[in-house]
Amino acid sequence: MEKDKIICKFKSLWSSPVVLIKMKNEKLRFCVNYRKLNLITKKDTYPLPRIDEKLDNLEKAKWFTSLNLTSGYWQVQIKEEDKEKMVFITKYGLYEFNITPFELYNAPSIFQRLIDVVLNSVF
């Protein structure tokens, strides 16, 4: 992740622990335990879409496409002043995220708002 500029070394008064979760396929998933940060986060109540409504909107569509958003949240930059809060600790030191990590409480709302803005400006 450091090589891909997703994270970088950092010094901060904030830090959250790293947790490795074993997935069903036996691979380990890197997660940051942001529970304490999430407790003090201002909640973003931007609505997530209802799938049935989205499918109804496609009823008369003739053209379809797909977007590859596999790394969805990792495409959203973090404001410079908020990066110090995204710091996590490892045995190799402190690192900060340059992009939105999955474990943040508001990550789904932030990402959905971005997608709505992008798609509304295109269509």
PDB file of C-alpha atoms in Angstrom, residues 22-68:
ATOM      1  CA  LYS A  22      -8.989 -14.378   8.244  1.00  0.00           C
ATOM      2  CA  MET A  23     -11.463 -14.543   5.350  1.00  0.00           C
ATOM      3  CA  LYS A  24     -13.375 -17.622   4.173  1.00  0.00           C
ATOM      4  CA  ASN A  25     -10.755 -18.287   1.485  1.00  0.00           C
ATOM      5  CA  GLU A  26      -8.083 -18.427   4.257  1.00  0.00           C
ATOM      6  CA  LYS A  27      -6.427 -15.173   3.096  1.00  0.00           C
ATOM      7  CA  LEU A  28      -5.813 -12.412   5.603  1.00  0.00           C
ATOM      8  CA  ARG A  29      -7.582  -9.078   5.255  1.00  0.00           C
ATOM      9  CA  PHE A  30      -5.888  -5.931   6.564  1.00  0.00           C
ATOM     10  CA  CYS A  31      -8.288  -3.863   8.698  1.00  0.00           C
ATOM     11  CA  VAL A  32      -7.829  -0.854  10.936  1.00  0.00           C
ATOM     12  CA  ASN A  33      -9.860  -0.749  14.122  1.00  0.00           C
ATOM     13  CA  TYR A  34     -11.363   2.743  13.921  1.00  0.00           C
ATOM     14  CA  ARG A  35     -14.037   2.089  16.574  1.00  0.00           C
ATOM     15  CA  LYS A  36     -12.842   4.897  18.877  1.00  0.00           C
ATOM     16  CA  LEU A  37     -12.554   7.373  15.988  1.00  0.00           C
ATOM     17  CA  ASN A  38     -16.005   6.353  14.724  1.00  0.00           C
ATOM     18  CA  LEU A  39     -17.486   7.061  18.188  1.00  0.00           C
ATOM     19  CA  ILE A  40     -16.520  10.756  17.933  1.00  0.00           C
ATOM     20  CA  THR A  41     -17.256  11.164  14.218  1.00  0.00           C
ATOM     21  CA  LYS A  42     -20.045  13.493  13.126  1.00  0.00           C
ATOM     22  CA  LYS A  43     -22.505  11.150  11.426  1.00  0.00           C
ATOM     23  CA  ASP A  44     -23.192  11.732   7.720  1.00  0.00           C
ATOM     24  CA  THR A  45     -26.748  10.672   6.954  1.00  0.00           C
ATOM     25  CA  TYR A  46     -26.508  10.844   3.159  1.00  0.00           C
ATOM     26  CA  PRO A  47     -28.931   8.158   1.915  1.00  0.00           C
ATOM     27  CA  LEU A  48     -27.703   5.005   0.245  1.00  0.00           C
ATOM     28  CA  PRO A  49     -29.710   3.980  -2.830  1.00  0.00           C
ATOM     29  CA  ARG A  50     -32.505   1.437  -2.733  1.00  0.00           C
ATOM     30  CA  ILE A  51     -31.783  -1.288  -5.267  1.00  0.00           C
ATOM     31  CA  ASP A  52     -35.458  -1.766  -6.205  1.00  0.00           C
ATOM     32  CA  GLU A  53     -35.778   1.957  -7.046  1.00  0.00           C
ATOM     33  CA  LYS A  54     -32.602   1.888  -9.134  1.00  0.00           C
ATOM     34  CA  LEU A  55     -33.844  -1.148 -11.071  1.00  0.00           C
ATOM     35  CA  ASP A  56     -37.203   0.569 -11.674  1.00  0.00           C
ATOM     36  CA  ASN A  57     -35.308   3.547 -13.151  1.00  0.00           C
ATOM     37  CA  LEU A  58     -33.765   1.217 -15.745  1.00  0.00           C
ATOM     38  CA  GLU A  59     -37.149  -0.045 -16.988  1.00  0.00           C
ATOM     39  CA  LYS A  60     -37.080   1.792 -20.348  1.00  0.00           C
ATOM     40  CA  ALA A  61     -33.306   1.923 -20.776  1.00  0.00           C
ATOM     41  CA  LYS A  62     -31.830   0.648 -24.037  1.00  0.00           C
ATOM     42  CA  TRP A  63     -28.133   1.020 -23.262  1.00  0.00           C
ATOM     43  CA  PHE A  64     -26.289  -0.320 -20.245  1.00  0.00           C
ATOM     44  CA  THR A  65     -22.727  -0.144 -19.020  1.00  0.00           C
ATOM     45  CA  SER A  66     -20.887  -1.048 -15.868  1.00  0.00           C
ATOM     46  CA  LEU A  67     -18.332   0.755 -13.760  1.00  0.00           C
ATOM     47  CA  ASN A  68     -15.503  -1.126 -12.141  1.00  0.00           C
TER      48      ASN A  68
END
